[in-house]
PDB file of C-alpha atoms in Angstrom:
ATOM      1  CA  MET A   1       9.969 129.589   9.669  1.00 94.00           C
ATOM      2  CA  ARG A   2      12.494 126.614  11.389  1.00 97.00           C
ATOM      3  CA  VAL A   3      15.671 126.313  10.106  1.00 98.00           C
ATOM      4  CA  ALA A   4      18.992 124.825  11.445  1.00 99.00           C
ATOM      5  CA  ILE A   5      22.342 125.602  11.519  1.00 99.00           C
ATOM      6  CA  ALA A   6      24.895 122.452  11.568  1.00 98.00           C
ATOM      7  CA  THR A   7      27.581 123.619  13.768  1.00 98.00           C
ATOM      8  CA  GLN A   8      30.680 122.221  15.754  1.00 97.00           C
ATOM      9  CA  ASP A   9      31.338 125.348  17.518  1.00 97.00           C
ATOM     10  CA  MET A  10      28.082 127.214  17.831  1.00 98.00           C
ATOM     11  CA  ALA A  11      29.230 129.931  16.398  1.00 98.00           C
ATOM     12  CA  ARG A  12      29.897 128.776  12.915  1.00 99.00           C
ATOM     13  CA  VAL A  13      28.282 127.069   9.903  1.00 98.00           C
ATOM     14  CA  ASP A  14      30.911 124.755  10.393  1.00 98.00           C
ATOM     15  CA  ALA A  15      29.842 121.047  10.443  1.00 97.00           C
ATOM     16  CA  HIS A  16      29.153 118.182   7.557  1.00 96.00           C
ATOM     17  CA  LEU A  17      25.692 117.157   8.590  1.00 96.00           C
ATOM     18  CA  GLY A  18      26.429 113.180   9.812  1.00 93.00           C
ATOM     19  CA  TRP A  19      29.502 114.720  11.901  1.00 93.00           C
ATOM     20  CA  ALA A  20      27.738 117.761  12.920  1.00 96.00           C
ATOM     21  CA  ARG A  21      27.967 117.726  16.793  1.00 96.00           C
ATOM     22  CA  HIS A  22      25.078 120.614  17.721  1.00 98.00           C
ATOM     23  CA  LEU A  23      22.113 120.708  15.283  1.00 98.00           C
ATOM     24  CA  MET A  24      20.687 124.478  16.467  1.00 99.00           C
ATOM     25  CA  VAL A  25      17.254 125.310  15.257  1.00 99.00           C
ATOM     26  CA  TYR A  26      15.859 128.764  15.313  1.00 98.00           C
ATOM     27  CA  ASP A  27      12.375 130.814  13.998  1.00 97.00           C
ATOM     28  CA  VAL A  28      13.189 133.002  11.373  1.00 96.00           C
ATOM     29  CA  SER A  29      10.942 135.838   9.658  1.00 93.00           C
ATOM     30  CA  ALA A  30      11.047 139.179   8.275  1.00 93.00           C
ATOM     31  CA  GLU A  31      11.405 140.858  11.578  1.00 95.00           C
ATOM     32  CA  GLY A  32      14.053 138.305  13.166  1.00 97.00           C
ATOM     33  CA  TYR A  33      14.910 135.403  14.349  1.00 98.00           C
ATOM     34  CA  ARG A  34      14.914 133.543  17.960  1.00 98.00           C
ATOM     35  CA  HIS A  35      16.999 130.617  19.204  1.00 98.00           C
ATOM     36  CA  LEU A  36      14.772 127.600  19.966  1.00 98.00           C
ATOM     37  CA  ARG A  37      16.824 124.805  21.146  1.00 98.00           C
ATOM     38  CA  THR A  38      20.308 122.727  20.243  1.00 98.00           C
ATOM     39  CA  THR A  39      20.704 119.364  19.881  1.00 98.00           C
ATOM     40  CA  SER A  40      23.892 117.989  20.842  1.00 97.00           C
ATOM     41  CA  PHE A  41      25.523 114.874  19.490  1.00 94.00           C
ATOM     42  CA  HIS A  42      28.205 112.720  21.355  1.00 86.00           C
ATOM     43  CA  SER A  43      28.413 109.917  19.293  1.00 65.00           C
ATOM     44  CA  GLY A  44      28.849 108.763  15.647  1.00 54.00           C
ATOM     45  CA  LEU A  45      30.975 112.008  14.878  1.00 52.00           C
ATOM     46  CA  ASN A  46      33.903 110.777  12.996  1.00 55.00           C
ATOM     47  CA  GLN A  47      32.355 107.485  11.578  1.00 54.00           C
ATOM     48  CA  ASP A  48      32.067 107.220   7.902  1.00 58.00           C
ATOM     49  CA  GLY A  49      29.513 104.605   6.943  1.00 58.00           C
ATOM     50  CA  ASP A  50      27.290 104.818  10.248  1.00 60.00           C
ATOM     51  CA  HIS A  51      24.236 105.585   7.882  1.00 59.00           C
ATOM     52  CA  GLY A  52      22.453 105.164  11.440  1.00 72.00           C
ATOM     53  CA  LYS A  53      23.710 108.553  12.648  1.00 83.00           C
ATOM     54  CA  LEU A  54      21.705 110.126  10.712  1.00 93.00           C
ATOM     55  CA  GLU A  55      18.229 109.378  11.849  1.00 93.00           C
ATOM     56  CA  ALA A  56      18.984 111.308  15.364  1.00 93.00           C
ATOM     57  CA  ARG A  57      20.362 114.171  13.387  1.00 96.00           C
ATOM     58  CA  PHE A  58      17.056 113.911  11.190  1.00 97.00           C
ATOM     59  CA  GLU A  59      14.491 113.753  14.085  1.00 96.00           C
ATOM     60  CA  ALA A  60      16.108 116.833  15.273  1.00 97.00           C
ATOM     61  CA  LEU A  61      15.244 118.148  12.256  1.00 98.00           C
ATOM     62  CA  THR A  62      11.712 117.880  12.541  1.00 96.00           C
ATOM     63  CA  GLY A  63       9.353 121.127  11.591  1.00 95.00           C
ATOM     64  CA  CYS A  64      12.521 122.797   9.987  1.00 96.00           C
ATOM     65  CA  SER A  65      12.315 123.714   6.620  1.00 95.00           C
ATOM     66  CA  LEU A  66      16.249 123.976   5.985  1.00 96.00           C
ATOM     67  CA  VAL A  67      19.071 123.246   7.356  1.00 98.00           C
ATOM     68  CA  PHE A  68      22.572 125.306   6.414  1.00 98.00           C
ATOM     69  CA  VAL A  69      25.320 122.653   6.206  1.00 98.00           C
ATOM     70  CA  ALA A  70      28.991 122.796   5.391  1.00 98.00           C
ATOM     71  CA  ASP A  71      28.434 119.594   3.573  1.00 97.00           C
ATOM     72  CA  VAL A  72      26.144 116.723   3.692  1.00 96.00           C
ATOM     73  CA  GLY A  73      26.714 113.512   1.715  1.00 94.00           C
ATOM     74  CA  PRO A  74      23.978 111.523  -0.260  1.00 94.00           C
ATOM     75  CA  ASP A  75      22.444 109.436   2.123  1.00 94.00           C
ATOM     76  CA  GLY A  76      21.920 112.472   4.167  1.00 95.00           C
ATOM     77  CA  GLU A  77      20.751 114.885   0.909  1.00 96.00           C
ATOM     78  CA  HIS A  78      18.260 111.522   0.307  1.00 96.00           C
ATOM     79  CA  GLY A  79      17.245 111.901   3.681  1.00 96.00           C
ATOM     80  CA  LEU A  80      16.380 115.605   3.445  1.00 97.00           C
ATOM     81  CA  ALA A  81      14.779 115.441   0.363  1.00 97.00           C
ATOM     82  CA  THR A  82      12.352 112.482   2.041  1.00 97.00           C
ATOM     83  CA  ARG A  83      11.145 115.230   4.359  1.00 96.00           C
ATOM     84  CA  ARG A  84      11.273 118.315   2.304  1.00 94.00           C
ATOM     85  CA  ILE A  85      14.154 119.869   4.244  1.00 96.00           C
ATOM     86  CA  ALA A  86      16.336 121.992   1.701  1.00 95.00           C
ATOM     87  CA  PRO A  87      20.586 121.856   2.697  1.00 97.00           C
ATOM     88  CA  MET A  88      21.703 125.278   2.269  1.00 96.00           C
ATOM     89  CA  ARG A  89      25.611 125.012   1.730  1.00 97.00           C
ATOM     90  CA  GLN A  90      26.309 128.913   0.714  1.00 95.00           C
ATOM     91  CA  PHE A  91      27.170 129.775   4.382  1.00 98.00           C
ATOM     92  CA  ALA A  92      29.708 126.852   4.864  1.00 98.00           C
ATOM     93  CA  GLY A  93      32.479 128.322   7.314  1.00 97.00           C
ATOM     94  CA  GLN A  94      30.593 131.943   8.157  1.00 98.00           C
ATOM     95  CA  PRO A  95      29.154 133.094  10.793  1.00 99.00           C
ATOM     96  CA  ILE A  96      26.280 131.450  11.902  1.00 99.00           C
ATOM     97  CA  ALA A  97      24.567 135.255  12.624  1.00 98.00           C
ATOM     98  CA  LEU A  98      25.802 136.021   8.763  1.00 98.00           C
ATOM     99  CA  ALA A  99      23.491 133.022   7.450  1.00 98.00           C
ATOM    100  CA  LEU A 100      20.413 134.166   9.840  1.00 98.00           C
ATOM    101  CA  ASP A 101      21.067 137.628   8.647  1.00 98.00           C
ATOM    102  CA  ALA A 102      20.588 136.828   5.212  1.00 96.00           C
ATOM    103  CA  LEU A 103      17.686 134.146   5.509  1.00 97.00           C
ATOM    104  CA  ARG A 104      15.845 137.635   7.523  1.00 96.00           C
ATOM    105  CA  ASP A 105      16.950 139.886   4.411  1.00 96.00           C
ATOM    106  CA  SER A 106      15.807 137.979   1.796  1.00 94.00           C
ATOM    107  CA  LEU A 107      12.056 137.475   3.902  1.00 93.00           C
ATOM    108  CA  ARG A 108      12.158 141.206   4.088  1.00 94.00           C
ATOM    109  CA  GLY A 109      12.847 141.590   0.072  1.00 91.00           C
ATOM    110  CA  THR A 110      11.144 139.354  -2.578  1.00 88.00           C
ATOM    111  CA  PRO A 111      12.326 135.490  -1.703  1.00 86.00           C
ATOM    112  CA  SER A 112      12.441 133.027  -3.437  1.00 87.00           C
ATOM    113  CA  ARG A 113       9.307 131.098  -4.665  1.00 88.00           C
ATOM    114  CA  TRP A 114      10.116 128.083  -2.600  1.00 85.00           C
ATOM    115  CA  LEU A 115      11.187 130.281   0.675  1.00 87.00           C
ATOM    116  CA  ARG A 116       8.066 132.109   0.045  1.00 85.00           C
ATOM    117  CA  ARG A 117       6.196 129.206  -0.093  1.00 86.00           C
ATOM    118  CA  GLU A 118       8.273 127.456   2.912  1.00 85.00           C
ATOM    119  CA  GLU A 119       7.727 130.409   4.898  1.00 84.00           C
ATOM    120  CA  GLN A 120       3.715 130.682   4.432  1.00 82.00           C
ATOM    121  CA  ARG A 121       3.506 126.442   5.263  1.00 80.00           C
ATOM    122  CA  SER A 122       4.944 127.054   8.481  1.00 78.00           C
ATOM    123  CA  ARG A 123       2.401 129.516   9.394  1.00 76.00           C
ATOM    124  CA  THR A 124      -0.141 127.255   8.794  1.00 75.00           C
ATOM    125  CA  GLU A 125       1.521 124.313  10.334  1.00 68.00           C
ATOM    126  CA  PRO A 126       1.447 123.182  14.109  1.00 58.00           C
TER     127      PRO A 126
END
């Protein structure tokens, strides 16, 4: 399944979705994970109320089932829900590898019903 990381420093889950300097996309399975791409943003990084900046981020999240974020605002929550992308705040401030390892380990064990469904859906979609 594809997941994204909202990050400023490309080492930690340390960015608010709307202010993320980078969105790093990974393919994650029970066997492991691999980096697919990084989308970097150079504008709209500190502008509250600029909801247009979210569209570029949503586009970068195409194909993702979830996004690890430090936080996300109400407009971001709505946009993610519309696109069936779950925000995960649990690893805010933590190393990216820790978040990815935890997701991989969850897929190896007994993942939640939602996570299992998303993993299966990702296998059938192009």
